[in-house]
Coordinates of C-alpha atoms in Angstrom, one line a residue:
M1327 CA -7.1 0.5 23.7
E1328 CA -5.4 2.3 20.8
H1329 CA -6.8 1.4 17.3
K1330 CA -4.3 1.6 14.5
I1331 CA -5.7 1.6 11.0
K1332 CA -3.3 0.0 8.6
Y1333 CA -5.3 0.6 5.4
P1334 CA -7.6 3.6 5.7
I1335 CA -10.8 3.6 3.5
A1336 CA -9.8 6.9 1.9
L1337 CA -6.5 5.4 0.8
K1338 CA -8.3 2.3 -0.6
H1339 CA -10.7 4.6 -2.5
I1340 CA -7.9 6.6 -3.9
L1341 CA -5.9 3.6 -5.0
L1342 CA -8.9 1.8 -6.4
F1343 CA -10.2 4.7 -8.5
S1344 CA -6.7 5.8 -9.5
V1345 CA -5.9 2.3 -10.8
L1346 CA -9.2 2.2 -12.7
I1347 CA -8.6 5.7 -14.2
M1348 CA -5.0 4.8 -15.1
L1349 CA -6.2 1.6 -16.7
V1350 CA -8.9 3.3 -18.7
L1351 CA -6.8 6.2 -19.8
G1352 CA -3.7 4.0 -20.4
L1353 CA -5.7 1.6 -22.5
T1354 CA -7.3 4.5 -24.4
T1355 CA -3.9 6.1 -25.0
F1356 CA -2.4 2.8 -26.1
L1357 CA -5.2 2.0 -28.5
V1358 CA -5.3 5.6 -30.0
S1359 CA -1.5 5.6 -30.3
T1360 CA -1.4 2.1 -31.9
L1361 CA -4.2 2.8 -34.3
V1362 CA -3.0 6.2 -35.3
R1363 CA 0.6 5.0 -35.6
G1364 CA -0.5 2.3 -37.9
D1365 CA -2.4 4.7 -40.0
D1366 CA 0.4 7.3 -40.0
K1367 CA 2.8 4.5 -41.0
R1368 CA 0.7 3.5 -44.0
K1369 CA 0.2 7.2 -45.0
A1370 CA 3.9 7.8 -44.7
E1371 CA 4.8 4.8 -46.9
E1372 CA 2.2 5.8 -49.5
N1373 CA 3.3 9.4 -49.5
N1374 CA 7.0 8.5 -49.6
H1375 CA 6.4 6.1 -52.5
T1376 CA 4.3 8.7 -54.4
I1377 CA 6.9 11.4 -54.0
N1378 CA 9.6 9.0 -55.0
A1379 CA 7.7 8.0 -58.2
R1380 CA 6.9 11.5 -59.1
T1381 CA 10.5 12.7 -58.5
A1382 CA 11.8 9.8 -60.6
E1383 CA 9.5 10.7 -63.4
T1384 CA 10.5 14.4 -63.2
V1385 CA 14.3 13.5 -63.2
Q1386 CA 13.9 11.1 -66.1
L1387 CA 11.9 13.7 -68.1
A1388 CA 14.4 16.4 -67.4
F1389 CA 17.3 14.3 -68.6
S1390 CA 15.4 13.0 -71.6
N1391 CA 14.4 16.5 -72.7
V1392 CA 18.0 17.7 -72.5
Q1393 CA 19.1 14.7 -74.5
K1394 CA 16.5 15.2 -77.1
N1395 CA 17.0 18.9 -77.4
S1396 CA 20.7 18.6 -77.6
Y1397 CA 20.5 15.9 -80.2
V1398 CA 18.2 18.1 -82.3
L1399 CA 20.7 20.9 -82.0
F1400 CA 23.6 18.6 -83.0
D1401 CA 21.7 17.2 -85.9
A1402 CA 20.6 20.7 -87.1
I1403 CA 24.1 22.1 -87.0
S1404 CA 25.6 19.1 -88.8
K1405 CA 23.1 19.6 -91.6
L1406 CA 23.8 23.2 -92.3
K1407 CA 24.8 23.7 -96.0
L1408 CA 25.6 27.3 -95.8
G1409 CA 29.2 28.4 -95.9
G1410 CA 31.2 31.2 -94.4
D1411 CA 29.6 33.7 -92.0
K1412 CA 26.1 32.6 -92.7
T1413 CA 26.8 29.1 -91.5
Q1414 CA 28.4 30.5 -88.3
K1415 CA 25.6 32.9 -87.7
A1416 CA 23.0 30.2 -88.2
A1417 CA 24.8 27.9 -85.8
A1418 CA 25.1 30.7 -83.3
A1419 CA 21.4 31.4 -83.6
L1420 CA 20.7 27.7 -83.0
L1421 CA 22.9 27.6 -80.0
D1422 CA 21.3 30.8 -78.6
D1423 CA 17.9 29.2 -79.0
F1424 CA 19.0 26.0 -77.4
F1425 CA 20.5 27.7 -74.3
R1426 CA 17.4 30.0 -74.1
V1427 CA 15.1 27.0 -74.1
N1428 CA 17.4 24.8 -71.9
A1429 CA 18.4 27.4 -69.4
D1430 CA 19.8 24.8 -67.0
V1431 CA 22.4 23.5 -69.5
I1432 CA 25.8 24.8 -68.5
F1433 CA 27.7 23.7 -71.6
I1434 CA 27.6 21.3 -74.5
L1435 CA 30.5 19.5 -76.1
S1436 CA 30.2 17.6 -79.4
P1437 CA 32.1 17.2 -82.7
D1438 CA 29.4 19.2 -84.4
T1439 CA 29.4 22.2 -82.0
G1440 CA 32.6 22.0 -80.2
F1441 CA 32.7 23.2 -76.6
K1442 CA 30.0 25.8 -76.1
V1443 CA 29.1 27.4 -72.7
N1444 CA 25.7 28.8 -71.9
P1445 CA 26.1 32.7 -71.8
A1446 CA 24.3 32.6 -68.4
F1447 CA 27.3 30.8 -66.9
K1448 CA 30.1 32.8 -68.7
G1449 CA 31.4 34.1 -65.3
K1450 CA 31.7 30.7 -63.7
E1451 CA 35.1 29.8 -65.2
I1452 CA 33.7 26.9 -67.1
S1453 CA 36.5 25.5 -69.4
Q1454 CA 36.9 22.5 -71.6
K1455 CA 40.0 21.5 -69.7
K1456 CA 37.9 21.0 -66.6
V1457 CA 35.4 19.0 -68.5
D1458 CA 38.1 16.9 -70.0
G1459 CA 39.3 16.1 -66.5
L1460 CA 36.1 14.4 -65.6
P1461 CA 36.1 10.5 -65.5
K1462 CA 35.3 8.8 -68.8
E1463 CA 35.1 5.2 -67.7
K1464 CA 31.9 3.2 -68.5
A1465 CA 30.1 1.4 -65.7
G1466 CA 28.2 -1.6 -66.9
G1467 CA 28.1 -0.5 -70.5
E1468 CA 25.3 2.1 -70.0
T1469 CA 24.4 4.2 -73.1
V1470 CA 24.4 7.3 -71.0
Q1471 CA 27.0 8.0 -68.3
Y1472 CA 26.4 10.5 -65.5
F1473 CA 29.0 12.2 -63.3
N1474 CA 28.7 14.6 -60.3
A1475 CA 30.6 17.6 -61.5
K1476 CA 30.3 19.8 -58.4
Q1477 CA 34.0 19.7 -57.5
A1478 CA 35.2 20.1 -61.1
L1479 CA 32.9 23.0 -62.1
G1480 CA 32.2 24.6 -58.7
L1481 CA 28.5 24.3 -59.3
D1482 CA 25.8 21.8 -58.3
S1483 CA 25.9 20.1 -61.6
I1484 CA 25.8 16.8 -63.5
V1485 CA 27.8 16.0 -66.6
F1486 CA 26.4 13.2 -68.7
T1487 CA 27.7 11.8 -72.0
Y1488 CA 25.8 9.9 -74.6
K1489 CA 26.0 8.7 -78.2
Y1490 CA 24.1 10.2 -81.1
G1491 CA 23.9 9.8 -84.8
P1492 CA 23.5 6.8 -87.1
A1493 CA 24.6 3.5 -85.7
N1494 CA 27.5 3.3 -88.2
A1495 CA 28.7 6.8 -87.5
Q1496 CA 27.9 7.6 -83.9
K1497 CA 29.4 10.6 -82.1
A1498 CA 29.9 11.3 -78.4
A1499 CA 28.3 14.3 -76.8
T1500 CA 28.8 15.7 -73.4
V1501 CA 26.3 18.0 -71.6
G1502 CA 26.7 19.8 -68.3
L1503 CA 23.5 20.4 -66.4
D1504 CA 22.9 22.8 -63.6
T1505 CA 20.9 20.7 -61.0
Q1506 CA 19.7 23.6 -58.8
S1507 CA 16.3 23.7 -60.3
L1508 CA 16.0 19.9 -60.4
A1509 CA 17.1 19.8 -56.8
E1510 CA 14.4 22.2 -55.8
L1511 CA 11.8 19.9 -57.4
M1512 CA 13.3 16.9 -55.7
S1513 CA 13.1 18.6 -52.3
S1514 CA 9.4 19.5 -52.5
G1515 CA 8.4 17.1 -49.7
A1516 CA 7.9 18.6 -46.3
N1517 CA 9.7 15.8 -44.4
N1518 CA 11.0 13.8 -47.2
A1519 CA 14.6 13.8 -48.4
T1520 CA 15.3 12.8 -52.0
I1521 CA 18.7 12.1 -53.7
L1522 CA 19.7 10.8 -57.0
V1523 CA 22.4 8.2 -57.3
D1524 CA 23.8 6.0 -60.0
Q1525 CA 23.8 2.2 -59.9
N1526 CA 26.8 2.2 -57.6
S1527 CA 25.1 4.5 -55.2
R1528 CA 27.3 7.4 -56.1
I1529 CA 25.4 10.6 -55.3
L1530 CA 24.5 12.8 -58.3
I1531 CA 22.0 15.1 -56.7
N1532 CA 21.6 15.7 -53.0
P1533 CA 19.3 18.7 -52.4
D1534 CA 19.2 18.3 -48.7
Y1535 CA 22.9 17.5 -48.2
E1536 CA 21.9 14.7 -45.9
S1537 CA 25.1 12.8 -46.9
E1538 CA 28.2 13.8 -48.8
D1539 CA 29.5 10.3 -48.8
A1540 CA 30.3 8.6 -52.1
S1541 CA 27.6 6.1 -51.5
Y1542 CA 24.2 6.0 -49.8
S1543 CA 24.7 2.6 -48.0
A1544 CA 21.3 2.5 -46.3
A1545 CA 19.6 2.1 -49.7
Q1546 CA 22.2 -0.1 -51.3
S1547 CA 20.3 -3.3 -50.4
L1548 CA 17.2 -1.9 -52.1
I1549 CA 19.1 -0.9 -55.2
D1550 CA 20.7 -4.3 -55.3
S1551 CA 17.2 -5.9 -55.1
I1552 CA 16.1 -3.9 -58.1
K1553 CA 19.2 -4.6 -60.1
S1554 CA 18.9 -8.3 -59.3
G1555 CA 16.0 -8.5 -61.7
S1556 CA 13.1 -8.8 -59.3
G1557 CA 10.9 -7.4 -62.1
A1558 CA 10.0 -4.1 -60.4
D1559 CA 11.6 -0.7 -60.9
N1560 CA 10.8 0.4 -57.4
T1561 CA 10.8 -0.9 -53.9
Q1562 CA 10.4 0.4 -50.4
S1563 CA 11.3 -0.6 -46.8
L1564 CA 11.9 0.6 -43.2
V1565 CA 15.7 0.8 -42.9
E1566 CA 18.0 1.4 -39.9
T1567 CA 20.4 4.3 -40.7
E1568 CA 23.0 6.2 -38.8
Q1569 CA 20.4 8.9 -38.3
G1570 CA 17.8 6.5 -37.1
R1571 CA 15.1 4.4 -38.7
K1572 CA 13.8 5.7 -42.0
F1573 CA 11.2 4.8 -44.6
I1574 CA 13.2 4.6 -47.8
S1575 CA 11.7 4.2 -51.3
V1576 CA 13.9 3.6 -54.4
H1577 CA 12.8 4.1 -58.0
R1578 CA 15.0 3.3 -61.1
T1579 CA 14.9 5.5 -64.2
K1580 CA 15.5 4.3 -67.7
D1581 CA 19.2 5.3 -67.6
N1582 CA 19.8 3.1 -64.6
L1583 CA 19.7 6.0 -62.2
F1584 CA 18.1 5.6 -58.8
V1585 CA 15.9 8.1 -57.1
I1586 CA 16.0 7.5 -53.3
T1587 CA 13.3 9.2 -51.2
S1588 CA 13.4 8.8 -47.4
V1589 CA 11.5 10.1 -44.4
S1590 CA 12.5 9.8 -40.8
E1591 CA 10.3 7.6 -38.6
N1592 CA 10.5 10.2 -35.9
S1593 CA 9.1 12.9 -38.1
V1594 CA 6.3 10.6 -39.2
F1595 CA 5.3 9.9 -35.6
A1596 CA 6.2 13.3 -34.3
V1597 CA 2.5 14.4 -34.3
I1598 CA 1.2 11.2 -32.7
N1599 CA 4.1 11.3 -30.1
K1600 CA 3.2 14.9 -29.2
T1601 CA -0.4 13.9 -29.0
T1602 CA 0.4 10.9 -26.8
Y1603 CA 2.4 13.2 -24.6
R1604 CA -0.5 15.6 -24.3
I1605 CA -2.9 12.7 -23.6
I1606 CA -0.5 11.5 -20.8
L1607 CA -0.4 15.0 -19.3
F1608 CA -4.2 15.2 -19.6
S1609 CA -4.5 11.8 -17.9
L1610 CA -2.3 12.9 -15.0
A1611 CA -4.4 16.1 -14.7
V1612 CA -7.6 14.0 -14.7
L1613 CA -6.0 11.7 -12.1
F1614 CA -5.0 14.6 -9.9
I1615 CA -8.5 16.1 -10.1
A1616 CA -10.0 12.6 -9.5
I1617 CA -7.8 12.1 -6.4
I1618 CA -9.0 15.4 -4.9
A1619 CA -12.7 14.5 -5.8
I1620 CA -12.3 11.0 -4.3
R1621 CA -10.7 12.4 -1.2
I1622 CA -13.6 14.8 -0.7
F1623 CA -16.0 12.0 -1.4
S1624 CA -14.1 9.6 1.0
N1625 CA -14.1 12.2 3.7
N1626 CA -17.9 12.2 3.7
I1627 CA -17.7 8.5 4.5
T1628 CA -14.5 8.2 6.6
N1629 CA -15.1 11.1 8.9
P1630 CA -18.3 9.8 10.3
I1631 CA -16.7 6.3 10.5
A1632 CA -13.7 7.8 12.3
D1633 CA -16.2 9.4 14.8
L1634 CA -17.7 5.9 15.3
V1635 CA -14.2 4.4 15.8
D1636 CA -13.4 7.0 18.4
A1637 CA -16.8 6.5 20.0
S1638 CA -16.2 2.7 20.2
A1639 CA -12.8 3.4 21.9
K1640 CA -14.6 5.5 24.5
I1641 CA -17.1 2.8 25.1
E1642 CA -14.3 0.3 25.6
R1643 CA -12.9 2.7 28.2
G1644 CA -16.3 2.8 29.9
E1645 CA -17.2 6.3 28.6
F1646 CA -20.7 5.8 27.4
A1647 CA -21.8 9.5 27.0
L1648 CA -21.0 10.1 23.3
D1649 CA -20.9 13.6 21.9
I1650 CA -21.2 12.6 18.2
E1651 CA -24.0 13.6 15.9
P1652 CA -25.1 12.2 12.5
R1653 CA -23.4 14.2 9.7
T1654 CA -25.3 12.6 6.8
Q1655 CA -28.8 11.3 6.3
D1656 CA -27.7 8.0 4.9
E1657 CA -26.9 4.6 6.4
I1658 CA -23.9 5.9 8.2
G1659 CA -26.0 8.7 9.7
L1660 CA -28.5 6.1 10.9
L1661 CA -25.7 4.0 12.3
T1662 CA -24.4 7.0 14.2
S1663 CA -27.8 7.7 15.7
S1664 CA -28.0 4.0 16.7
F1665 CA -24.5 4.2 18.2
V1666 CA -25.5 7.2 20.4
Q1667 CA -28.6 5.3 21.6
M1668 CA -26.5 2.2 22.3
G1669 CA -24.1 4.4 24.4
K1670 CA -27.1 5.7 26.4
G1671 CA -28.3 2.1 26.9
L1672 CA -24.8 1.0 28.0
A1673 CA -24.6 3.9 30.4
E1674 CA -27.9 2.9 32.0
R1675 CA -26.8 -0.7 32.1
E1676 CA -23.5 0.4 33.7
K1677 CA -25.4 2.4 36.3
L1678 CA -27.6 -0.6 37.1
M1679 CA -24.5 -2.8 37.2
I1680 CA -22.8 -0.4 39.7
S1681 CA -25.9 -0.4 41.9
F1682 CA -26.3 -4.1 41.6
S1683 CA -22.7 -4.8 42.4
K1684 CA -23.0 -2.9 45.7
F1685 CA -25.5 -5.6 46.8
T1686 CA -23.5 -8.5 45.5
N1687 CA -20.1 -9.3 44.1
K1688 CA -19.2 -7.4 40.9
T1689 CA -18.0 -10.5 39.1
I1690 CA -21.2 -12.3 39.9
A1691 CA -23.2 -9.3 38.9
Q1692 CA -21.4 -9.2 35.5
K1693 CA -21.9 -12.9 34.9
A1694 CA -25.5 -12.7 35.9
A1695 CA -26.1 -9.7 33.5
S1696 CA -24.4 -11.5 30.7
G1697 CA -26.2 -14.8 31.3
E1698 CA -23.0 -16.7 32.1
L1699 CA -24.1 -18.1 35.4
A1700 CA -25.6 -21.5 35.0
L1701 CA -29.1 -21.9 36.2
G1702 CA -29.2 -24.2 39.3
G1703 CA -26.0 -25.4 40.8
E1704 CA -22.7 -26.8 39.7
N1705 CA -20.0 -28.8 41.5
R1706 CA -16.9 -26.9 42.3
V1707 CA -13.8 -27.3 44.5
A1708 CA -13.5 -24.1 46.5
T1709 CA -12.0 -22.6 49.6
I1710 CA -14.5 -21.0 52.0
F1711 CA -13.7 -18.3 54.4
F1712 CA -15.6 -17.1 57.5
S1713 CA -14.6 -14.2 59.8
D1714 CA -16.3 -12.8 62.8
I1715 CA -15.7 -10.0 65.3
R1716 CA -15.2 -11.1 68.8
S1717 CA -17.7 -9.7 71.5
F1718 CA -19.4 -7.6 68.8
T1719 CA -22.8 -7.9 70.7
A1720 CA -21.3 -6.3 73.8
M1721 CA -19.5 -3.7 71.8
S1722 CA -22.6 -2.6 69.9
E1723 CA -24.7 -2.3 73.1
T1724 CA -22.5 0.7 74.0
M1725 CA -23.0 2.4 70.6
Q1726 CA -25.7 4.3 68.8
P1727 CA -27.3 2.6 65.7
K1728 CA -25.6 5.2 63.5
E1729 CA -22.3 4.5 65.1
V1730 CA -22.7 0.7 64.7
V1731 CA -23.4 1.2 61.0
E1732 CA -20.4 3.6 60.5
F1733 CA -18.1 1.2 62.4
L1734 CA -19.2 -1.8 60.3
N1735 CA -18.9 0.1 57.1
A1736 CA -15.3 1.1 58.0
Y1737 CA -14.4 -2.4 59.1
M1738 CA -16.0 -4.2 56.2
T1739 CA -14.4 -1.8 53.7
R1740 CA -10.9 -2.8 54.9
M1741 CA -11.7 -6.5 55.1
V1742 CA -13.5 -6.8 51.7
E1743 CA -10.6 -5.0 50.1
C1744 CA -8.3 -7.8 51.1
V1745 CA -10.8 -10.3 49.6
N1746 CA -11.0 -8.5 46.3
K1747 CA -7.3 -8.1 46.0
T1748 CA -6.8 -11.8 46.1
N1749 CA -9.5 -12.6 43.6
G1750 CA -12.0 -13.8 46.2
V1751 CA -15.8 -13.3 46.1
V1752 CA -17.7 -12.0 49.1
D1753 CA -20.6 -14.4 49.4
K1754 CA -22.6 -12.6 52.1
Y1755 CA -22.5 -10.5 55.2
I1756 CA -24.0 -12.1 58.3
G1757 CA -24.2 -9.3 60.8
D1758 CA -20.6 -8.6 61.6
A1759 CA -19.5 -11.8 59.9
I1760 CA -18.1 -12.1 56.4
M1761 CA -18.4 -15.2 54.2
A1762 CA -16.1 -15.3 51.2
V1763 CA -15.2 -17.9 48.5
W1764 CA -12.2 -18.6 46.3
G1765 CA -12.8 -20.9 43.4
A1766 CA -16.4 -20.0 42.6
P1767 CA -17.8 -18.7 40.4
E1768 CA -14.2 -18.4 38.9
S1769 CA -11.0 -20.1 39.9
A1770 CA -7.5 -18.6 40.0
G1771 CA -6.4 -21.7 38.1
S1772 CA -6.2 -24.5 40.6
P1773 CA -7.6 -25.4 44.1
E1774 CA -4.1 -25.0 45.5
Q1775 CA -3.9 -21.4 44.2
D1776 CA -7.4 -20.6 45.4
A1777 CA -6.5 -21.9 48.9
L1778 CA -3.3 -19.9 49.0
N1779 CA -5.2 -16.7 47.9
A1780 CA -7.7 -17.3 50.8
V1781 CA -4.9 -17.6 53.4
T1782 CA -3.1 -14.6 51.9
A1783 CA -6.4 -12.6 52.2
A1784 CA -6.7 -13.6 55.9
L1785 CA -3.1 -12.5 56.6
M1786 CA -3.7 -9.2 54.8
M1787 CA -6.8 -8.8 57.1
R1788 CA -4.5 -9.3 60.1
V1789 CA -2.3 -6.4 59.0
S1790 CA -5.2 -4.2 58.0
L1791 CA -6.9 -4.8 61.3
F1792 CA -3.7 -4.0 63.2
N1793 CA -3.6 -0.6 61.4
F1794 CA -7.3 -0.1 62.0
N1795 CA -6.8 -0.6 65.7
K1796 CA -4.0 1.9 65.8
E1797 CA -6.4 4.5 64.4
R1798 CA -9.0 3.5 67.0
K1799 CA -6.5 3.7 69.8
E1800 CA -5.6 7.2 68.8
R1801 CA -9.3 8.1 69.1
G1802 CA -9.6 6.4 72.5
L1803 CA -11.6 3.5 71.1
P1804 CA -11.2 -0.2 72.2
P1805 CA -9.4 -2.6 69.7
V1806 CA -11.3 -5.0 67.5
K1807 CA -10.5 -8.7 67.5
I1808 CA -11.6 -11.1 64.8
G1809 CA -11.3 -14.8 64.0
C1810 CA -11.0 -16.3 60.5
G1811 CA -11.8 -19.9 59.6
I1812 CA -10.8 -21.4 56.2
N1813 CA -11.6 -24.8 54.7
S1814 CA -11.3 -26.3 51.2
G1815 CA -13.4 -28.9 49.6
P1816 CA -16.2 -29.8 47.2
V1817 CA -19.3 -27.5 47.2
V1818 CA -22.4 -26.8 45.2
A1819 CA -22.3 -23.3 43.7
G1820 CA -25.3 -21.7 42.1
Q1821 CA -28.2 -19.3 42.3
I1822 CA -30.3 -20.1 45.3
G1823 CA -33.6 -18.5 46.4
S1824 CA -37.1 -17.9 45.3
N1825 CA -38.6 -16.6 42.0
E1826 CA -38.7 -13.1 43.5
R1827 CA -35.2 -13.0 44.9
M1828 CA -32.1 -15.1 44.3
E1829 CA -28.5 -15.0 45.3
Y1830 CA -25.4 -16.7 44.3
T1831 CA -23.8 -18.8 47.1
V1832 CA -22.1 -22.1 47.9
I1833 CA -23.4 -24.9 50.1
G1834 CA -22.1 -28.2 51.4
D1835 CA -20.2 -29.7 54.3
A1836 CA -17.1 -27.8 53.4
V1837 CA -19.0 -24.6 54.1
N1838 CA -20.3 -25.8 57.4
L1839 CA -16.8 -26.9 58.5
A1840 CA -15.4 -23.5 57.5
S1841 CA -18.0 -21.8 59.8
R1842 CA -17.2 -24.1 62.7
T1843 CA -13.5 -23.6 62.1
E1844 CA -13.9 -19.9 62.5
A1845 CA -15.5 -20.4 65.9
L1846 CA -12.5 -22.3 67.2
N1847 CA -10.3 -19.2 67.1
K1848 CA -11.6 -18.0 70.4
P1849 CA -10.7 -21.0 72.6
F1850 CA -7.4 -21.5 70.7
A1851 CA -6.5 -17.7 71.1
T1852 CA -5.7 -17.5 67.4
D1853 CA -7.0 -15.3 64.6
V1854 CA -6.6 -17.5 61.4
L1855 CA -7.3 -21.2 61.5
I1856 CA -7.3 -23.5 58.5
T1857 CA -8.4 -27.1 58.3
E1858 CA -6.4 -30.1 57.4
N1859 CA -8.0 -30.0 53.9
T1860 CA -6.7 -26.5 53.2
Y1861 CA -3.3 -27.3 54.8
N1862 CA -2.7 -30.3 52.6
L1863 CA -3.1 -28.0 49.5
I1864 CA -0.6 -25.4 50.6
K1865 CA 1.6 -26.9 53.3
D1866 CA 4.8 -26.1 51.5
K1867 CA 3.8 -22.4 51.2
V1868 CA 2.7 -21.5 54.8
I1869 CA 4.1 -21.5 58.3
V1870 CA 1.6 -23.0 60.8
Q1871 CA 1.2 -24.3 64.3
E1872 CA -0.8 -27.5 64.6
M1873 CA -3.7 -27.3 67.1
P1874 CA -5.2 -30.2 69.0
G1875 CA -7.6 -32.3 67.0
V1876 CA -11.3 -31.4 67.1
H1877 CA -14.3 -33.6 66.9
V1878 CA -16.8 -31.8 64.8
K1879 CA -20.4 -32.6 64.9
G1880 CA -21.2 -35.0 62.1
K1881 CA -17.6 -36.2 61.8
T1882 CA -16.3 -39.5 63.2
D1883 CA -12.6 -38.8 63.0
A1884 CA -10.9 -35.8 64.6
I1885 CA -10.3 -32.9 62.2
K1886 CA -6.8 -31.4 62.5
M1887 CA -6.6 -27.7 62.8
F1888 CA -3.7 -25.4 62.0
A1889 CA -3.1 -21.9 63.2
V1890 CA -1.6 -19.8 60.4
I1891 CA 1.6 -17.9 61.4
N1892 CA 2.8 -16.5 58.1
L1893 CA 3.7 -17.3 54.5
V1894 CA 6.9 -19.1 53.8
G1895 CA 9.7 -16.6 53.1
K1896 CA 8.3 -13.9 55.4
D1897 CA 10.3 -13.0 58.5
H1898 CA 7.7 -11.9 61.1
P1899 CA 5.8 -13.2 62.7
S1900 CA 7.5 -16.6 62.8
T1901 CA 5.9 -18.2 65.9
I1902 CA 2.4 -18.5 67.3
E1903 CA 3.5 -16.5 70.3
E1904 CA 4.4 -13.5 68.1
V1905 CA 1.0 -13.9 66.4
R1906 CA -0.8 -13.8 69.8
T1907 CA 1.2 -10.7 70.8
I1908 CA 0.1 -8.9 67.6
I1909 CA -3.6 -9.8 68.0
G1910 CA -3.6 -9.2 71.7
T1911 CA -4.3 -12.7 73.1
T1912 CA -2.6 -15.1 75.5
A1913 CA -1.9 -18.8 75.1
P1914 CA -4.9 -20.7 76.6
D1915 CA -4.9 -23.9 78.7
L1916 CA -6.6 -26.1 76.3
S1917 CA -7.4 -28.7 78.9
K1918 CA -9.6 -26.2 80.8
V1919 CA -11.5 -25.0 77.7
N1920 CA -15.2 -25.0 78.5
T1921 CA -17.1 -25.7 75.2
D1922 CA -20.5 -24.3 74.4
D1923 CA -22.8 -27.0 75.9
E1924 CA -25.7 -25.5 73.9
E1925 CA -24.2 -25.6 70.5
K1926 CA -21.8 -28.4 71.1
K1927 CA -19.9 -27.7 67.9
Y1928 CA -16.7 -29.4 69.1
K1929 CA -14.9 -31.1 71.9
I1930 CA -11.2 -31.1 72.6
Q1931 CA -9.3 -34.4 72.6
A1932 CA -7.2 -35.2 75.6

């Protein structure tokens, strides 16, 4: 019997521990990632807000200083009372000092100074014509107006205009400011990008050149929120942009400029993403190592169990000598030792069973060993068979004892084989006679089938005996003739005997009638006789020749007897004459039959 294991223990171990490891590592990774992400998000927001506020303060201070310094310059020049060259030299000295202190100022333009260019930018082709071409419209009535002058001046620069002087005599001043230094301050964050825009989101300073558009639309909603009068000059939010999600912080300066500082969400979580990836790789490595370790551990369990499975298969096949040895000193090792001892016990039991079955039927031996035979007797409907060798006494007188035993063994072997092949049970040997039973201790399914099996066995004996006689004839030995009697009916089946020795057998009138039926073969010159009881069970399956009725001792009515010719569907023999030719007998004159006066088992009706 082949054993197919659908779910091996090793596979179960690997799956179980793999799931547990993946759950633990996955949960750990998720918790670490979630907690660290939350912490990184808060830090990113705080850092972005801090950089934004600091940058806004720096920008506001830079523009305020330039305004204050230029106003001081304009006021000083307008108050000069000197005339001629001295006034010009003094004004020139003031301008030199101003440009030296305010090195990022490209030019100044006012009624008091006219258009003056910082000597440091003399080679940059800065002209008043270019400055005059800049837009002069006001946006929202701001006191100070700022313009991105990069295209006009060819430099990263801002031009802003403002009013100065008494309220009743204000003058307009225009200052060009190089934003390179300011841009470097604004781009001081490692991952943060900062730009400066006006209230319409027009870019004034963009140190990282993230966008060259006229507006920074991602921050427009935040700028609008501040402008709507929410009461705060700064706000911050996570905004979806064309480049992905970003933390954006907006701070308004006093001149209605807006410093926008942003940091990419991907850059914020880059470290934790990388760490998570490493944790996943580490988890896979741990899982791989765990699978190897679990496999090795499982082998210590499954290999001995596999040995036991193979051993159980051998035992099922009747191979009780097991060549397995305990591999471990645990419960499985103890089980293996017990299994080996069990195999030895089964081997001894099998030897005893084989020996026992030689003295009785194997089926009965197995049932007796397993305790399935009921103590005492039980009522069964069975078919009983008796066979006997004709003139065996005279035959044995001419033979040596050893020859008698060899002859009987050869004969019995052939006859018993026919019984066994038809699921019959040899009840006992009575000298040269054989008693067999069908239907006890086990039935083939029905009394009809048991009766048919018994008749089939008798016909098989006819063929086997014919071949046996051919062999004997070749050796110059006389032929053997037998008679078979078969009867069906109720019997008592059980273990009968003494406390020292018991045997399984059947008793009852049906048994006695079968024995007497066998004896009728000699006067009828037949080899297989069945009673009316058996014939009624299988009459549509056998070809028979009815014999004269017989009065059996103990029976009032005559018992019909039938000589079996063949089974239905078989060609030969088909008549009683053919049967007698095969078995070597001649038709008798039944009216002259001389019955055994001593036994008086039967008498022939006229």
